[in-house]
mmCIF file of C-alpha atoms in Angstrom:
data_model
loop_
_atom_site.group_PDB
_atom_site.id
_atom_site.type_symbol
_atom_site.label_atom_id
_atom_site.label_comp_id
_atom_site.label_asym_id
_atom_site.label_seq_id
_atom_site.Cartn_x
_atom_site.Cartn_y
_atom_site.Cartn_z
ATOM 1 C CA ASP A 1 -1.629 -10.063 17.003
ATOM 2 C CA VAL A 2 -0.336 -8.051 19.756
ATOM 3 C CA LYS A 3 -2.811 -5.896 21.387
ATOM 4 C CA VAL A 4 -1.943 -2.767 23.154
ATOM 5 C CA THR A 5 -4.980 -1.012 24.681
ATOM 6 C CA GLN A 6 -5.247 2.325 26.559
ATOM 7 C CA SER A 7 -8.039 3.171 28.891
ATOM 8 C CA SER A 8 -9.487 6.209 27.026
ATOM 9 C CA ARG A 9 -9.324 7.833 23.471
ATOM 10 C CA TYR A 10 -10.118 11.120 24.578
ATOM 11 C CA LEU A 11 -9.835 12.894 28.022
ATOM 12 C CA VAL A 12 -10.608 16.245 29.394
ATOM 13 C CA LYS A 13 -9.315 17.569 32.712
ATOM 14 C CA ARG A 14 -8.829 20.657 34.645
ATOM 15 C CA THR A 15 -5.484 22.268 35.801
ATOM 16 C CA GLY A 16 -4.457 20.524 39.096
ATOM 17 C CA GLU A 17 -6.283 17.384 38.748
ATOM 18 C CA LYS A 18 -4.521 14.121 39.068
ATOM 19 C CA VAL A 19 -4.648 12.221 35.878
ATOM 20 C CA PHE A 20 -4.346 8.435 35.476
ATOM 21 C CA LEU A 21 -3.433 6.842 31.886
ATOM 22 C CA GLU A 22 -3.631 3.192 31.680
ATOM 23 C CA CYS A 23 -2.156 0.819 29.339
ATOM 24 C CA VAL A 24 -2.460 -2.910 29.082
ATOM 25 C CA GLN A 25 -0.732 -5.430 26.693
ATOM 26 C CA ASP A 26 -1.589 -8.992 25.961
ATOM 27 C CA MET A 27 1.674 -10.256 24.798
ATOM 28 C CA ASP A 28 3.623 -10.892 27.887
ATOM 29 C CA HIS A 29 6.271 -8.228 26.632
ATOM 30 C CA GLU A 30 8.845 -7.252 29.252
ATOM 31 C CA ASN A 31 9.257 -3.774 27.910
ATOM 32 C CA MET A 32 6.589 -0.936 28.210
ATOM 33 C CA PHE A 33 7.012 2.805 27.259
ATOM 34 C CA TRP A 34 5.081 5.861 27.645
ATOM 35 C CA TYR A 35 5.565 8.712 24.631
ATOM 36 C CA ARG A 36 3.790 12.020 24.041
ATOM 37 C CA GLN A 37 3.292 13.267 20.780
ATOM 38 C CA ASP A 38 3.330 16.799 19.692
ATOM 39 C CA PRO A 39 2.965 18.407 16.170
ATOM 40 C CA GLY A 40 6.801 19.228 15.114
ATOM 41 C CA LEU A 41 8.239 17.400 17.996
ATOM 42 C CA GLY A 42 7.569 13.747 16.961
ATOM 43 C CA LEU A 43 7.362 11.351 19.805
ATOM 44 C CA ARG A 44 9.234 11.825 23.153
ATOM 45 C CA LEU A 45 9.858 9.492 25.746
ATOM 46 C CA ILE A 46 8.578 10.048 29.295
ATOM 47 C CA TYR A 47 9.261 7.037 30.983
ATOM 48 C CA PHE A 48 9.895 3.236 30.352
ATOM 49 C CA SER A 49 9.834 0.000 32.200
ATOM 50 C CA TYR A 50 11.790 -3.250 31.463
ATOM 51 C CA ASP A 51 10.315 -5.179 34.276
ATOM 52 C CA VAL A 52 7.660 -5.309 36.995
ATOM 53 C CA LYS A 53 8.227 -2.651 39.339
ATOM 54 C CA MET A 54 11.139 -1.136 37.572
ATOM 55 C CA LYS A 55 11.082 2.261 35.721
ATOM 56 C CA GLU A 56 13.701 4.378 34.014
ATOM 57 C CA LYS A 57 13.278 8.242 33.050
ATOM 58 C CA GLY A 58 13.053 8.979 29.461
ATOM 59 C CA ASP A 59 13.729 12.403 27.877
ATOM 60 C CA ILE A 60 10.796 14.431 29.343
ATOM 61 C CA PRO A 61 10.017 12.889 32.731
ATOM 62 C CA GLU A 62 9.118 16.259 34.692
ATOM 63 C CA GLY A 63 5.716 16.341 35.777
ATOM 64 C CA TYR A 64 4.975 12.487 35.250
ATOM 65 C CA SER A 65 5.131 9.470 37.302
ATOM 66 C CA VAL A 66 4.533 5.929 36.572
ATOM 67 C CA SER A 67 3.469 2.472 37.892
ATOM 68 C CA ARG A 68 4.089 -1.067 36.887
ATOM 69 C CA GLU A 69 2.739 -3.307 39.412
ATOM 70 C CA LYS A 70 1.528 -6.408 36.992
ATOM 71 C CA LYS A 71 3.507 -7.123 33.943
ATOM 72 C CA GLU A 72 0.821 -6.441 31.564
ATOM 73 C CA ARG A 73 -0.110 -3.032 32.903
ATOM 74 C CA PHE A 74 1.879 0.388 32.883
ATOM 75 C CA SER A 75 0.257 3.565 34.196
ATOM 76 C CA LEU A 76 1.060 7.071 33.679
ATOM 77 C CA ILE A 77 0.355 9.736 36.434
ATOM 78 C CA LEU A 78 0.168 13.199 36.034
ATOM 79 C CA GLU A 79 0.428 14.343 39.679
ATOM 80 C CA SER A 80 -1.248 17.823 38.986
ATOM 81 C CA ALA A 81 -2.121 18.404 35.435
ATOM 82 C CA SER A 82 -0.993 21.570 33.782
ATOM 83 C CA THR A 83 -2.219 23.101 30.179
ATOM 84 C CA ASN A 84 1.331 22.310 28.949
ATOM 85 C CA GLN A 85 0.628 18.655 29.150
ATOM 86 C CA THR A 86 -2.277 18.711 26.632
ATOM 87 C CA SER A 87 -0.950 16.224 24.066
ATOM 88 C CA MET A 88 -1.447 12.970 22.447
ATOM 89 C CA TYR A 89 -0.088 10.045 24.729
ATOM 90 C CA LEU A 90 0.917 6.752 23.323
ATOM 91 C CA CYS A 91 1.900 3.710 25.163
ATOM 92 C CA ALA A 92 3.855 1.043 23.536
ATOM 93 C CA SER A 93 5.486 -2.445 24.306
ATOM 94 C CA SER A 94 8.318 -4.801 22.989
ATOM 95 C CA PRO A 95 9.518 -8.149 24.025
ATOM 96 C CA GLY A 96 12.823 -8.945 25.571
ATOM 97 C CA SER A 97 16.107 -7.286 25.824
ATOM 98 C CA GLY A 98 18.545 -6.192 23.182
ATOM 99 C CA GLY A 99 17.672 -3.724 20.265
ATOM 100 C CA ALA A 100 16.014 -5.897 17.698
ATOM 101 C CA HIS A 101 12.432 -5.836 18.456
ATOM 102 C CA GLU A 102 10.076 -3.363 17.295
ATOM 103 C CA GLN A 103 7.610 -1.773 19.545
ATOM 104 C CA PHE A 104 3.760 -2.153 19.544
ATOM 105 C CA PHE A 105 1.755 1.034 19.947
ATOM 106 C CA GLY A 106 -1.676 1.668 21.381
ATOM 107 C CA PRO A 107 -4.121 3.827 19.755
ATOM 108 C CA GLY A 108 -3.404 6.940 21.843
ATOM 109 C CA THR A 109 -5.021 8.954 24.493
ATOM 110 C CA ARG A 110 -5.537 12.684 23.536
ATOM 111 C CA LEU A 111 -5.554 14.642 26.749
ATOM 112 C CA THR A 112 -6.777 18.118 27.113
ATOM 113 C CA VAL A 113 -6.138 20.023 30.146
ATOM 114 C CA LEU A 114 -8.338 23.084 30.730
ATOM 115 C CA ALA B 1 23.295 10.250 22.181
ATOM 116 C CA GLN B 2 21.416 9.347 19.257
ATOM 117 C CA SER B 3 19.299 11.056 17.020
ATOM 118 C CA VAL B 4 16.960 11.074 13.699
ATOM 119 C CA ALA B 5 16.450 13.807 11.352
ATOM 120 C CA GLN B 6 13.581 13.975 8.999
ATOM 121 C CA PRO B 7 14.225 16.809 6.588
ATOM 122 C CA GLU B 8 10.950 17.312 5.293
ATOM 123 C CA ASP B 9 7.826 18.172 7.009
ATOM 124 C CA GLN B 10 5.650 17.230 3.934
ATOM 125 C CA VAL B 11 6.080 15.174 0.816
ATOM 126 C CA ASN B 12 3.479 15.265 -1.923
ATOM 127 C CA VAL B 13 3.473 12.800 -4.791
ATOM 128 C CA ALA B 14 0.668 11.958 -7.396
ATOM 129 C CA GLU B 15 -0.728 8.536 -7.314
ATOM 130 C CA GLY B 16 1.070 5.977 -9.347
ATOM 131 C CA ASN B 17 4.596 7.782 -9.007
ATOM 132 C CA PRO B 18 7.456 6.593 -6.855
ATOM 133 C CA LEU B 19 7.861 8.155 -3.450
ATOM 134 C CA THR B 20 10.727 8.553 -1.146
ATOM 135 C CA VAL B 21 10.706 10.005 2.512
ATOM 136 C CA LYS B 22 14.074 10.718 3.863
ATOM 137 C CA CYS B 23 15.843 9.791 7.271
ATOM 138 C CA THR B 24 19.359 10.374 8.322
ATOM 139 C CA TYR B 25 20.394 9.189 11.837
ATOM 140 C CA SER B 26 23.373 9.626 14.119
ATOM 141 C CA VAL B 27 24.557 7.109 16.723
ATOM 142 C CA SER B 28 27.496 5.426 17.970
ATOM 143 C CA GLY B 29 27.972 1.947 16.619
ATOM 144 C CA ASN B 30 25.850 -0.055 14.389
ATOM 145 C CA PRO B 31 22.217 1.259 14.235
ATOM 146 C CA TYR B 32 18.857 -0.647 14.715
ATOM 147 C CA LEU B 33 16.438 1.612 12.194
ATOM 148 C CA PHE B 34 12.707 1.301 12.029
ATOM 149 C CA TRP B 35 9.879 2.976 10.105
ATOM 150 C CA TYR B 36 6.341 3.513 11.434
ATOM 151 C CA VAL B 37 3.152 4.861 9.950
ATOM 152 C CA GLN B 38 0.549 6.647 11.779
ATOM 153 C CA TYR B 39 -2.940 7.148 10.150
ATOM 154 C CA PRO B 40 -5.325 9.923 11.615
ATOM 155 C CA ASN B 41 -6.341 9.565 15.079
ATOM 156 C CA ARG B 42 -4.477 6.066 15.500
ATOM 157 C CA GLY B 43 -1.268 4.629 17.148
ATOM 158 C CA LEU B 44 1.746 3.970 15.280
ATOM 159 C CA GLN B 45 2.186 0.882 13.045
ATOM 160 C CA PHE B 46 5.240 -0.826 12.485
ATOM 161 C CA LEU B 47 6.304 -1.092 8.798
ATOM 162 C CA LEU B 48 9.800 -2.185 8.636
ATOM 163 C CA LYS B 49 13.243 -2.569 10.397
ATOM 164 C CA TYR B 50 16.891 -2.866 9.462
ATOM 165 C CA ILE B 51 19.029 -4.794 12.261
ATOM 166 C CA THR B 52 21.668 -6.545 9.901
ATOM 167 C CA GLY B 53 22.489 -7.874 6.550
ATOM 168 C CA ASP B 54 20.968 -6.887 3.340
ATOM 169 C CA ASN B 55 21.024 -3.082 2.902
ATOM 170 C CA LEU B 56 17.450 -3.020 1.171
ATOM 171 C CA VAL B 57 14.728 -4.068 3.630
ATOM 172 C CA LYS B 58 11.057 -4.723 2.480
ATOM 173 C CA GLY B 59 8.197 -4.229 4.526
ATOM 174 C CA SER B 60 4.536 -3.945 4.945
ATOM 175 C CA TYR B 61 1.995 -2.408 2.083
ATOM 176 C CA GLY B 62 4.727 -2.575 -0.425
ATOM 177 C CA PHE B 63 7.093 -0.257 1.134
ATOM 178 C CA GLU B 64 11.075 -0.686 1.509
ATOM 179 C CA ALA B 65 13.833 1.095 2.839
ATOM 180 C CA GLU B 66 17.607 1.395 2.010
ATOM 181 C CA PHE B 67 20.113 1.516 4.642
ATOM 182 C CA ASN B 68 23.183 3.504 3.548
ATOM 183 C CA LYS B 69 25.931 3.234 6.416
ATOM 184 C CA SER B 70 28.257 5.752 4.522
ATOM 185 C CA GLN B 71 25.589 8.545 4.343
ATOM 186 C CA THR B 72 24.087 7.453 7.781
ATOM 187 C CA SER B 73 20.556 7.331 5.941
ATOM 188 C CA PHE B 74 17.590 5.092 5.887
ATOM 189 C CA HIS B 75 15.215 6.491 3.293
ATOM 190 C CA LEU B 76 11.531 4.797 2.916
ATOM 191 C CA LYS B 77 10.415 4.007 -0.709
ATOM 192 C CA LYS B 78 7.525 2.893 -2.696
ATOM 193 C CA PRO B 79 7.704 2.268 -6.358
ATOM 194 C CA SER B 80 3.976 3.502 -6.887
ATOM 195 C CA ALA B 81 2.175 5.204 -4.084
ATOM 196 C CA LEU B 82 -1.416 5.092 -3.340
ATOM 197 C CA VAL B 83 -3.613 7.658 -2.210
ATOM 198 C CA SER B 84 -4.337 5.199 0.884
ATOM 199 C CA ASP B 85 -0.630 5.640 1.668
ATOM 200 C CA SER B 86 -1.246 9.424 2.870
ATOM 201 C CA ALA B 87 -0.266 9.537 6.497
ATOM 202 C CA LEU B 88 2.243 10.602 8.999
ATOM 203 C CA TYR B 89 5.597 8.547 8.719
ATOM 204 C CA PHE B 90 8.296 8.384 11.668
ATOM 205 C CA CYS B 91 11.782 7.108 11.356
ATOM 206 C CA ALA B 92 13.391 5.914 14.526
ATOM 207 C CA VAL B 93 16.899 4.651 15.694
ATOM 208 C CA ARG B 94 18.260 2.739 18.459
ATOM 209 C CA GLY B 95 22.001 2.397 19.037
ATOM 210 C CA PRO B 96 23.947 -0.382 20.848
ATOM 211 C CA GLY B 97 23.810 -0.050 24.798
ATOM 212 C CA THR B 98 20.917 1.868 24.709
ATOM 213 C CA ALA B 99 18.449 -1.008 26.157
ATOM 214 C CA SER B 100 15.279 -0.708 24.314
ATOM 215 C CA LYS B 101 14.953 2.954 24.019
ATOM 216 C CA LEU B 102 14.082 4.232 20.535
ATOM 217 C CA THR B 103 14.658 7.809 19.391
ATOM 218 C CA PHE B 104 12.051 8.992 16.785
ATOM 219 C CA GLY B 105 12.226 11.798 14.230
ATOM 220 C CA THR B 106 9.886 14.352 13.881
ATOM 221 C CA GLY B 107 7.570 12.833 11.368
ATOM 222 C CA THR B 108 6.992 13.309 7.723
ATOM 223 C CA ARG B 109 3.217 13.870 6.322
ATOM 224 C CA LEU B 110 3.069 12.155 2.949
ATOM 225 C CA GLN B 111 0.125 13.604 0.787
ATOM 226 C CA VAL B 112 -0.923 11.168 -2.122
ATOM 227 C CA THR B 113 -3.106 12.975 -4.637
ATOM 228 C CA LEU B 114 -5.112 11.596 -7.867
#
């Protein structure tokens, strides 16, 4: 079974702190994604990556950056956390190119910024 | 641009009754359509997908969905609901030429009662 793991289930940070969220997948997937989930808004794509060292902006990239140095690992960085970044963050991965593949999700990190 | 609408925030159904969770989409070209389920404090789990072929797609846990091109809909159905089906359900769409990006709906909470 595909496994996507995220470094923390719950995280509490202070405004202005730099925050790192880590995601690791074990199925050699090319594509990796970061979403945030907010009530009433569904999932919104922050960034995605289709290869090592490659990244593309999603729908809401402002205030975030990403890093993909190894195929299995995709990091989301909040350069200076703000209270409006309090949310559930979900990482996902999927194989190959084309549109037919489903995405596999990690358990999520619930981030609270005080 | 691609989009998904889930018109109901919540659906209530009695155990043993059939359930339907509605989804309509907008995309240029032929869509790839997905349903995911999220249990409390968990990531999303893949239920089923429509890529091509039969309009009726069968998935996990007895769920199925019907693709209707003329109505641009992909409603999720189950003949007999279980209390354990209570969860948050997301519909997602991917259009041609959008790499691997999925666009999610805002989610529908399904509540199944005894």
